[in-house]
Amino acid sequence: MILINLLPHREIARKRRKELFNVSLGLSVFIGGILAGLIFLWFEAQISTQQDKNRMLQTEITKFDVQIKEIAGLEGEIAALLARQQAVENLQADRNMPVYLLTELVKQLPEGVYISSLRQEGPNVALQGVAQSNERVSELLRNLANNSPWFARPELVEIVAGSVNLTQRDVRRVSNFQIRVKLVRANEAEKKPAQKSSAAASAGVVG
């Protein structure tokens, strides 16, 4: 028996190509979906890993914040202790300041100068006295400024001409003065001679 194909061969070839295209398209969509899923899963894994790292970093940062607060508290306590220690040292030094004041004042008084009143308020000292002349007052100011580490910034407040009756016939002209000066603390006074020695040594080297 002889079979005769009545359909055109071109139509059959077109149909086969269409079926092959549809199969290829389906396979491409399927493979693309698999790749997209794998990429999505990879990104999810990366995000999860980064989130774990972020949580770990945040935990460490919190620990460091606590340690920083503790250190700041310790620094505050140390500063308070040092301040109290300095206050105690200043009080101990201040107990001897009247002794230093009187001793140094006697050393620096020029001949012909007499102190009639002395008042101390903390480191500030007010002096009132009588001098034989204005030059004696100037000499006292120079001595207080340059010759003693225990005094600083002497200032002449007032100088007034006056007179003193030694006898009924012997009347002498004098200068009544007021001076303000700062009494230096012991730790600062001890530094002054060393500073002067260093300055003198430096001047000798330059010369």
Short mmCIF file of C-alpha atoms in Angstrom, two decimals:
data_model
loop_
_atom_site.label_atom_id
_atom_site.label_comp_id
_atom_site.label_asym_id
_atom_site.label_seq_id
_atom_site.Cartn_x
_atom_site.Cartn_y
_atom_site.Cartn_z
CA MET A 1 0.00 0.00 0.00
CA ILE A 2 1.43 3.33 -0.95
CA LEU A 3 1.01 6.31 1.52
CA ILE A 4 0.84 9.73 0.00
CA ASN A 5 1.53 12.82 2.23
CA LEU A 6 -0.90 15.39 1.15
CA LEU A 7 0.39 18.15 3.57
CA PRO A 8 2.96 20.47 2.16
CA HIS A 9 6.43 19.73 3.53
CA ARG A 10 7.07 23.42 4.27
CA GLU A 11 4.15 23.57 6.62
CA ILE A 12 5.47 20.58 8.55
CA ALA A 13 8.97 22.13 8.85
CA ARG A 14 7.48 25.41 10.10
CA LYS A 15 5.47 23.57 12.71
CA ARG A 16 8.56 21.68 13.95
CA ARG A 17 10.60 24.90 14.18
CA LYS A 18 7.81 26.52 16.19
CA GLU A 19 7.68 23.58 18.59
CA LEU A 20 11.50 23.66 18.98
CA PHE A 21 11.39 27.41 19.67
CA ASN A 22 8.73 26.97 22.32
CA VAL A 23 10.76 24.23 24.00
CA SER A 24 13.93 26.38 23.90
CA LEU A 25 12.02 29.38 25.29
CA GLY A 26 10.65 27.27 28.12
CA LEU A 27 14.08 25.90 28.94
CA SER A 28 15.53 29.46 28.93
CA VAL A 29 12.84 30.70 31.28
CA PHE A 30 13.39 27.73 33.57
CA ILE A 31 17.19 28.15 33.61
CA GLY A 32 16.81 31.93 34.10
CA GLY A 33 14.49 31.33 37.06
CA ILE A 34 17.00 28.95 38.62
CA LEU A 35 19.84 31.45 38.16
CA ALA A 36 17.74 34.29 39.59
CA GLY A 37 16.85 32.14 42.60
CA LEU A 38 20.51 31.24 43.18
CA ILE A 39 21.57 34.90 42.92
CA PHE A 40 18.79 35.91 45.33
CA LEU A 41 19.87 33.24 47.82
CA TRP A 42 23.52 34.39 47.51
CA PHE A 43 22.56 38.01 48.21
CA GLU A 44 20.41 36.93 51.16
CA ALA A 45 23.37 35.00 52.59
CA GLN A 46 25.67 38.01 52.15
CA ILE A 47 23.14 40.35 53.80
CA SER A 48 22.68 37.95 56.71
CA THR A 49 26.45 37.66 57.17
CA GLN A 50 26.85 41.45 57.14
CA GLN A 51 24.00 41.86 59.62
CA ASP A 52 25.71 39.39 61.97
CA LYS A 53 28.94 41.40 61.68
CA ASN A 54 27.03 44.63 62.34
CA ARG A 55 25.42 43.15 65.46
CA MET A 56 28.82 41.98 66.70
CA LEU A 57 30.33 45.43 66.06
CA GLN A 58 27.44 47.10 67.86
CA THR A 59 27.95 44.82 70.84
CA GLU A 60 31.66 45.69 70.96
CA ILE A 61 30.88 49.40 70.60
CA THR A 62 28.48 49.17 73.53
CA LYS A 63 31.20 47.50 75.62
CA PHE A 64 33.68 50.23 74.66
CA ASP A 65 31.14 52.93 75.57
CA VAL A 66 30.79 51.41 79.03
CA GLN A 67 34.59 51.24 79.42
CA ILE A 68 34.95 54.87 78.26
CA LYS A 69 32.39 56.01 80.85
CA GLU A 70 34.25 54.08 83.53
CA ILE A 71 37.57 55.65 82.47
CA ALA A 72 35.99 59.12 82.47
CA GLY A 73 34.69 58.48 85.98
CA LEU A 74 38.13 57.35 87.13
CA GLU A 75 39.73 60.45 85.58
CA GLY A 76 37.23 62.63 87.44
CA GLU A 77 38.02 60.88 90.72
CA ILE A 78 41.77 61.24 90.10
CA ALA A 79 41.34 64.96 89.33
CA ALA A 80 39.30 65.41 92.53
CA LEU A 81 41.94 63.57 94.57
CA LEU A 82 44.71 65.71 93.07
CA ALA A 83 42.73 68.87 93.80
CA ARG A 84 42.24 67.80 97.42
CA GLN A 85 45.94 66.91 97.70
CA GLN A 86 46.90 70.33 96.30
CA ALA A 87 44.51 72.02 98.72
CA VAL A 88 46.07 70.18 101.66
CA GLU A 89 49.58 71.07 100.47
CA ASN A 90 48.55 74.73 100.07
CA LEU A 91 47.08 74.78 103.58
CA GLN A 92 50.27 73.31 105.00
CA ALA A 93 52.35 75.86 103.11
CA ASP A 94 50.06 78.72 104.15
CA ARG A 95 50.59 77.93 107.83
CA ASN A 96 54.21 79.02 107.45
CA MET A 97 53.53 82.05 105.25
CA PRO A 98 53.41 84.56 108.15
CA VAL A 99 56.85 83.36 109.23
CA TYR A 100 58.22 83.78 105.70
CA LEU A 101 56.53 87.18 105.47
CA LEU A 102 58.07 88.61 108.62
CA THR A 103 61.49 87.05 108.03
CA GLU A 104 61.77 88.30 104.46
CA LEU A 105 60.34 91.71 105.28
CA VAL A 106 63.02 92.27 107.91
CA LYS A 107 65.70 91.27 105.38
CA GLN A 108 64.43 93.60 102.66
CA LEU A 109 63.79 96.74 104.75
CA PRO A 110 66.37 99.39 103.90
CA GLU A 111 67.90 101.50 106.61
CA GLY A 112 65.64 104.42 107.46
CA VAL A 113 62.37 102.61 106.65
CA TYR A 114 59.93 101.59 109.38
CA ILE A 115 56.74 99.55 109.08
CA SER A 116 53.87 100.80 111.23
CA SER A 117 51.06 98.54 109.95
CA LEU A 118 50.91 95.18 108.19
CA ARG A 119 47.75 93.43 107.00
CA GLN A 120 47.56 90.11 105.15
CA GLU A 121 44.54 88.77 103.27
CA GLY A 122 45.49 85.46 101.68
CA PRO A 123 48.52 86.08 99.49
CA ASN A 124 47.98 89.87 99.42
CA VAL A 125 49.88 91.99 101.92
CA ALA A 126 49.27 95.69 102.65
CA LEU A 127 52.14 97.63 104.24
CA GLN A 128 52.04 101.07 105.82
CA GLY A 129 55.12 102.78 107.11
CA VAL A 130 57.43 105.74 107.38
CA ALA A 131 60.64 106.36 105.45
CA GLN A 132 63.29 109.01 105.77
CA SER A 133 62.88 109.90 102.08
CA ASN A 134 61.19 108.91 98.85
CA GLU A 135 64.43 107.23 97.76
CA ARG A 136 64.18 104.83 100.70
CA VAL A 137 60.66 103.87 99.59
CA SER A 138 61.95 103.25 96.06
CA GLU A 139 64.73 101.08 97.45
CA LEU A 140 62.18 99.05 99.41
CA LEU A 141 60.12 98.50 96.25
CA ARG A 142 63.21 97.34 94.35
CA ASN A 143 64.15 94.95 97.15
CA LEU A 144 60.69 93.43 97.25
CA ALA A 145 60.65 93.02 93.47
CA ASN A 146 64.17 91.71 92.88
CA ASN A 147 65.86 90.45 96.03
CA SER A 148 63.35 88.01 97.51
CA PRO A 149 61.62 84.99 95.97
CA TRP A 150 58.82 85.35 98.51
CA PHE A 151 57.44 88.63 97.17
CA ALA A 152 55.95 89.49 93.77
CA ARG A 153 54.44 92.53 92.07
CA PRO A 154 55.03 95.23 94.70
CA GLU A 155 52.89 98.31 94.06
CA LEU A 156 53.14 101.75 95.59
CA VAL A 157 49.63 102.78 96.60
CA GLU A 158 50.38 106.15 98.17
CA ILE A 159 53.26 108.26 99.37
CA VAL A 160 52.64 111.45 101.37
CA ALA A 161 55.10 113.92 102.81
CA GLY A 162 54.93 114.27 106.57
CA SER A 163 56.96 115.27 109.59
CA VAL A 164 58.15 113.67 112.80
CA ASN A 165 58.90 115.55 116.01
CA LEU A 166 61.96 113.92 117.55
CA THR A 167 62.14 116.69 120.16
CA GLN A 168 60.44 120.02 120.57
CA ARG A 169 63.08 121.64 118.40
CA ASP A 170 64.02 118.70 116.15
CA VAL A 171 61.36 118.23 113.44
CA ARG A 172 62.25 116.05 110.47
CA ARG A 173 60.59 115.54 107.12
CA VAL A 174 59.50 111.97 106.35
CA SER A 175 57.54 110.06 103.71
CA ASN A 176 54.45 108.14 104.78
CA PHE A 177 53.79 105.31 102.32
CA GLN A 178 51.41 102.48 101.54
CA ILE A 179 52.54 99.46 99.53
CA ARG A 180 50.73 96.38 98.26
CA VAL A 181 52.68 93.22 97.53
CA LYS A 182 51.87 89.57 96.86
CA LEU A 183 53.33 86.85 99.08
CA VAL A 184 54.42 83.87 96.95
CA ARG A 185 53.61 80.31 97.99
CA ALA A 186 56.45 78.07 99.11
CA ASN A 187 56.45 75.80 96.01
CA GLU A 188 56.56 78.84 93.70
CA ALA A 189 59.22 80.61 95.78
CA GLU A 190 61.49 77.57 95.58
CA LYS A 191 61.33 77.63 91.77
CA LYS A 192 62.49 81.24 91.43
CA PRO A 193 66.18 80.74 92.36
CA ALA A 194 66.42 77.80 89.95
CA GLN A 195 64.87 79.88 87.16
CA LYS A 196 67.29 82.73 87.81
CA SER A 197 70.24 80.32 87.77
CA SER A 198 69.08 78.86 84.44
CA ALA A 199 68.64 82.34 82.98
CA ALA A 200 72.10 83.38 84.18
CA ALA A 201 73.66 80.24 82.72
CA SER A 202 71.95 80.82 79.39
CA ALA A 203 73.14 84.44 79.32
CA GLY A 204 76.71 83.24 80.05
CA VAL A 205 76.57 80.76 77.17
CA VAL A 206 75.26 83.41 74.78
CA GLY A 207 77.94 85.85 75.92
#
